[in-house]
Tab-separated table of C-alpha atoms in Angstrom:
chain	number	residue	atom	x	y	z
A	33	GLN	CA	0.548	9.456	17.911
A	34	LYS	CA	0.195	7.888	14.475
A	35	GLU	CA	-2.306	9.405	12.051
A	36	VAL	CA	-3.830	5.965	11.453
A	37	GLU	CA	-4.050	3.254	14.106
A	38	GLN	CA	-4.761	-0.372	13.315
A	39	ASP	CA	-4.604	-3.373	15.637
A	40	PRO	CA	-1.900	-5.702	14.254
A	41	GLY	CA	-3.605	-8.862	15.496
A	42	PRO	CA	-3.206	-11.691	14.763
A	43	LEU	CA	-6.927	-12.349	14.628
A	44	SER	CA	-7.991	-16.003	14.430
A	45	VAL	CA	-11.575	-16.951	13.568
A	46	PRO	CA	-13.336	-20.182	12.545
A	47	GLU	CA	-14.461	-20.615	8.965
A	48	GLY	CA	-17.881	-19.044	8.376
A	49	ALA	CA	-17.495	-16.376	11.069
A	50	ILE	CA	-18.139	-12.693	10.527
A	51	VAL	CA	-14.884	-10.759	10.771
A	52	SER	CA	-14.633	-7.136	11.831
A	53	LEU	CA	-11.463	-5.189	11.058
A	54	ASN	CA	-11.073	-1.612	12.241
A	55	CYS	CA	-8.967	1.524	11.968
A	56	THR	CA	-9.066	4.832	13.776
A	57	TYR	CA	-7.564	8.045	12.506
A	58	SER	CA	-6.818	11.522	13.779
A	59	ASN	CA	-6.717	13.676	10.624
A	60	SER	CA	-10.196	15.106	10.020
A	61	ALA	CA	-9.178	16.020	6.451
A	62	PHE	CA	-9.275	12.366	5.341
A	63	GLN	CA	-12.047	11.940	2.780
A	64	TYR	CA	-11.176	8.780	0.862
A	65	PHE	CA	-10.858	5.419	2.535
A	66	MET	CA	-9.460	2.169	1.178
A	67	TRP	CA	-9.065	-1.400	2.319
A	68	TYR	CA	-6.377	-3.650	0.866
A	69	ARG	CA	-5.728	-7.371	1.274
A	70	GLN	CA	-2.124	-8.539	1.215
A	71	TYR	CA	-1.036	-12.143	0.980
A	72	SER	CA	2.440	-13.084	2.132
A	73	ARG	CA	5.184	-11.885	-0.243
A	74	LYS	CA	2.636	-10.229	-2.550
A	75	GLY	CA	1.577	-6.651	-3.197
A	76	PRO	CA	-1.585	-5.205	-1.603
A	77	GLU	CA	-4.781	-5.849	-3.560
A	78	LEU	CA	-7.547	-3.240	-3.459
A	79	LEU	CA	-10.747	-4.565	-1.839
A	80	MET	CA	-12.876	-1.509	-1.167
A	81	TYR	CA	-12.738	2.210	-1.927
A	82	THR	CA	-15.173	4.607	-0.296
A	83	TYR	CA	-15.736	8.312	0.003
A	84	SER	CA	-16.901	10.022	3.185
A	85	SER	CA	-19.307	8.454	5.683
A	86	GLY	CA	-21.625	5.513	5.098
A	87	ASN	CA	-21.563	1.892	4.028
A	88	LYS	CA	-20.463	0.193	0.845
A	89	GLU	CA	-21.040	-3.466	0.092
A	90	ASP	CA	-19.302	-5.744	-2.410
A	91	GLY	CA	-20.106	-9.422	-2.174
A	92	ARG	CA	-19.021	-10.709	1.230
A	93	PHE	CA	-17.261	-7.435	2.076
A	94	THR	CA	-18.796	-4.325	3.643
A	95	ALA	CA	-16.850	-1.138	4.302
A	96	GLN	CA	-18.178	1.294	6.871
A	97	VAL	CA	-16.989	4.845	7.523
A	98	ASP	CA	-17.963	6.954	10.538
A	99	LYS	CA	-16.298	10.321	10.092
A	100	SER	CA	-17.791	11.747	13.280
A	101	SER	CA	-15.916	9.100	15.280
A	102	LYS	CA	-12.947	8.939	12.895
A	103	TYR	CA	-13.449	5.193	12.659
A	104	ILE	CA	-13.602	2.841	9.689
A	105	SER	CA	-14.420	-0.844	9.527
A	106	LEU	CA	-14.293	-3.731	7.098
A	107	PHE	CA	-16.692	-6.632	7.651
A	108	ILE	CA	-16.169	-10.012	6.029
A	109	ARG	CA	-19.182	-12.334	6.026
A	110	ASP	CA	-18.920	-16.123	5.747
A	111	SER	CA	-15.141	-15.970	6.123
A	112	GLN	CA	-13.096	-18.532	4.190
A	113	PRO	CA	-9.587	-19.923	4.715
A	114	SER	CA	-8.632	-18.049	1.521
A	115	ASP	CA	-9.380	-14.801	3.392
A	116	SER	CA	-6.339	-15.455	5.580
A	117	ALA	CA	-4.093	-12.490	4.855
A	118	THR	CA	-3.041	-9.117	6.216
A	119	TYR	CA	-5.614	-6.340	5.797
A	120	LEU	CA	-4.438	-2.754	5.414
A	121	CYS	CA	-6.577	0.326	5.798
A	122	ALA	CA	-5.555	3.466	3.923
A	123	MET	CA	-6.881	6.982	3.619
A	124	SER	CA	-6.178	10.310	1.934
A	125	PRO	CA	-7.406	13.911	2.306
A	126	SER	CA	-8.938	14.093	-1.180
A	127	GLY	CA	-8.447	12.635	-4.618
A	128	GLY	CA	-5.778	13.388	-7.135
A	129	TYR	CA	-2.239	13.053	-5.892
A	130	GLN	CA	-2.770	13.656	-2.206
A	131	LYS	CA	-0.628	11.496	0.061
A	132	VAL	CA	-2.137	8.152	1.068
A	133	THR	CA	-1.563	7.134	4.693
A	134	PHE	CA	-1.638	3.456	5.632
A	135	GLY	CA	-2.360	1.551	8.808
A	136	THR	CA	0.177	-1.081	9.837
A	137	GLY	CA	-2.173	-3.932	8.911
A	138	THR	CA	-4.134	-6.633	10.759
A	139	LYS	CA	-3.161	-10.251	10.207
A	140	LEU	CA	-6.223	-12.493	9.862
A	141	GLN	CA	-6.283	-16.274	10.024
A	142	VAL	CA	-9.454	-18.170	9.152
A	143	ILE	CA	-9.312	-21.691	10.534
A	144	PRO	CA	-11.092	-24.480	8.586
B	738	ASP	CA	-4.240	-7.472	-18.763
B	739	GLY	CA	-3.366	-4.079	-17.335
B	740	GLY	CA	-1.159	-3.979	-14.317
B	741	ILE	CA	2.087	-3.085	-12.625
B	742	THR	CA	5.154	-5.251	-13.106
B	743	GLN	CA	8.006	-5.155	-10.643
B	744	SER	CA	11.224	-6.993	-11.260
B	745	PRO	CA	13.035	-8.887	-10.006
B	746	LYS	CA	10.946	-10.549	-7.313
B	747	TYR	CA	14.014	-11.204	-5.133
B	748	LEU	CA	17.289	-9.272	-5.204
B	749	PHE	CA	20.469	-9.857	-3.261
B	750	ARG	CA	23.315	-7.359	-3.032
B	751	LYS	CA	26.466	-6.773	-1.062
B	752	GLU	CA	26.711	-3.766	1.198
B	753	GLY	CA	28.148	-0.728	-0.600
B	754	GLN	CA	26.616	-1.538	-3.980
B	755	ASN	CA	23.893	0.487	-5.661
B	756	VAL	CA	20.926	-1.477	-6.971
B	757	THR	CA	18.028	-0.515	-9.243
B	758	LEU	CA	14.506	-1.894	-8.902
B	759	SER	CA	12.278	-1.880	-11.964
B	760	CYS	CA	8.627	-0.800	-12.109
B	761	GLU	CA	6.553	-0.740	-15.303
B	762	GLN	CA	2.822	-0.058	-15.644
B	763	ASN	CA	0.444	-0.346	-18.593
B	764	LEU	CA	-2.557	1.218	-16.861
B	765	ASN	CA	-1.921	4.620	-18.457
B	766	HIS	CA	-1.735	6.142	-14.971
B	767	ASP	CA	-0.093	9.516	-14.560
B	768	ALA	CA	1.126	9.123	-10.986
B	769	MET	CA	3.560	6.494	-9.732
B	770	TYR	CA	4.846	5.797	-6.238
B	771	TRP	CA	7.492	3.820	-4.379
B	772	TYR	CA	6.815	2.483	-0.896
B	773	ARG	CA	8.919	0.521	1.517
B	774	GLN	CA	7.291	-2.069	3.797
B	775	ASP	CA	8.919	-3.299	7.012
B	776	PRO	CA	7.315	-5.577	9.619
B	777	GLY	CA	5.198	-3.611	12.076
B	778	GLN	CA	5.739	-0.278	10.331
B	779	GLY	CA	3.228	-0.240	7.529
B	780	LEU	CA	3.961	1.305	4.161
B	781	ARG	CA	6.260	4.325	4.041
B	782	LEU	CA	6.454	6.589	1.011
B	783	ILE	CA	9.902	6.939	-0.587
B	784	TYR	CA	9.259	8.941	-3.782
B	785	TYR	CA	6.361	9.770	-6.053
B	786	SER	CA	5.923	11.222	-9.516
B	787	GLN	CA	2.849	12.940	-10.909
B	788	ILE	CA	4.108	13.444	-14.455
B	789	VAL	CA	7.035	12.517	-16.676
B	790	ASN	CA	10.343	14.192	-15.774
B	791	ASP	CA	9.040	15.320	-12.391
B	792	PHE	CA	9.163	13.616	-8.986
B	793	GLN	CA	8.982	14.525	-5.289
B	794	LYS	CA	10.520	13.119	-2.136
B	795	GLY	CA	8.318	11.198	0.219
B	796	ASP	CA	8.818	10.620	3.936
B	797	ILE	CA	11.972	8.485	3.716
B	798	ALA	CA	13.794	9.551	0.528
B	799	GLU	CA	17.329	9.624	1.967
B	800	GLY	CA	19.558	7.056	0.288
B	801	TYR	CA	17.202	6.546	-2.660
B	802	SER	CA	16.920	8.055	-6.135
B	803	VAL	CA	14.361	7.781	-8.940
B	804	SER	CA	13.812	8.825	-12.534
B	805	ARG	CA	10.665	9.233	-14.646
B	806	GLU	CA	11.706	9.422	-18.289
B	807	LYS	CA	8.635	7.573	-19.548
B	808	LYS	CA	5.052	7.519	-18.309
B	809	GLU	CA	5.160	3.738	-18.014
B	810	SER	CA	8.382	3.428	-16.042
B	811	PHE	CA	9.534	4.578	-12.599
B	812	PRO	CA	12.778	2.825	-11.532
B	813	LEU	CA	14.090	3.144	-7.982
B	814	THR	CA	17.801	3.088	-7.155
B	815	VAL	CA	18.821	2.090	-3.654
B	816	THR	CA	22.203	3.671	-3.090
B	817	SER	CA	24.990	2.704	-0.734
B	818	ALA	CA	23.987	5.718	1.378
B	819	GLN	CA	20.790	3.964	2.492
B	820	LYS	CA	21.644	2.713	5.978
B	821	ASN	CA	19.128	-0.111	6.228
B	822	PRO	CA	18.152	-1.139	2.687
B	823	THR	CA	16.893	-4.671	3.362
B	824	ALA	CA	13.103	-4.458	2.931
B	825	PHE	CA	10.121	-5.234	0.720
B	826	TYR	CA	9.700	-2.515	-1.934
B	827	LEU	CA	6.340	-1.799	-3.529
B	828	CYS	CA	5.585	0.253	-6.605
B	829	ALA	CA	2.113	1.726	-7.097
B	830	SER	CA	0.266	3.875	-9.584
B	831	ARG	CA	-2.857	5.990	-9.554
B	832	SER	CA	-5.059	7.656	-12.125
B	833	THR	CA	-5.982	11.336	-12.041
B	834	GLY	CA	-8.837	12.510	-9.835
B	835	PRO	CA	-10.218	10.559	-6.878
B	836	SER	CA	-8.840	7.078	-7.346
B	837	PRO	CA	-7.120	4.412	-5.254
B	838	LEU	CA	-3.549	3.177	-5.505
B	839	HIS	CA	-2.846	0.006	-7.463
B	840	PHE	CA	0.210	-2.009	-6.472
B	841	GLY	CA	2.708	-4.317	-8.097
B	842	ASN	CA	3.789	-7.544	-6.404
B	843	GLY	CA	6.908	-6.085	-4.885
B	844	THR	CA	10.643	-6.722	-4.836
B	845	ARG	CA	12.278	-8.244	-1.793
B	846	LEU	CA	15.764	-6.713	-1.453
B	847	THR	CA	18.332	-8.302	0.842
B	848	VAL	CA	21.646	-6.543	1.422
B	849	THR	CA	24.393	-8.347	3.329
């Protein structure tokens, strides 16, 4: 079993929809959680960075962490065609130089 | 602007040849990382370095080598011993303390 599980998709939604992207994990030591957006043939771009349980909002993006269920989510409101990309979740036990473990990514397509 | 520069963007080599991928950062980050990305497998850690003149193997270090002679630079050599070198290679860096990874835009290596 992988430490981090992420549905690869693809996920297709109409423009303006609310998108929900999710990851589950098995390592209870994970404390820091990240979401990255990756366009084709580009490097991952950091979207959200959160610590422990709770919600964090930044513009149209909301990151949610439920440590009791070992489940994290990224919500995208008012989705745009420019949001079409692969979304990677990532997590690490604590800060500093601890190893970061990635999900395999979910491919999202927002249809105009 | 601060960032991570990887070069070249595309690289083609014949089987049996060593090849070196460049990674330079001007973010003043102490830690640098090399990941390999293959379809459906997520990001896998090759090598990482926390300080100059020191580096550690990641999960898939066989067939790769690195050096860290300067804080800003962390080149990766893909040797002829790497059995399946064709992949997308990503360099990342991270500050001290709790902080996320920041990525370059990658090098696509094709070996035939």
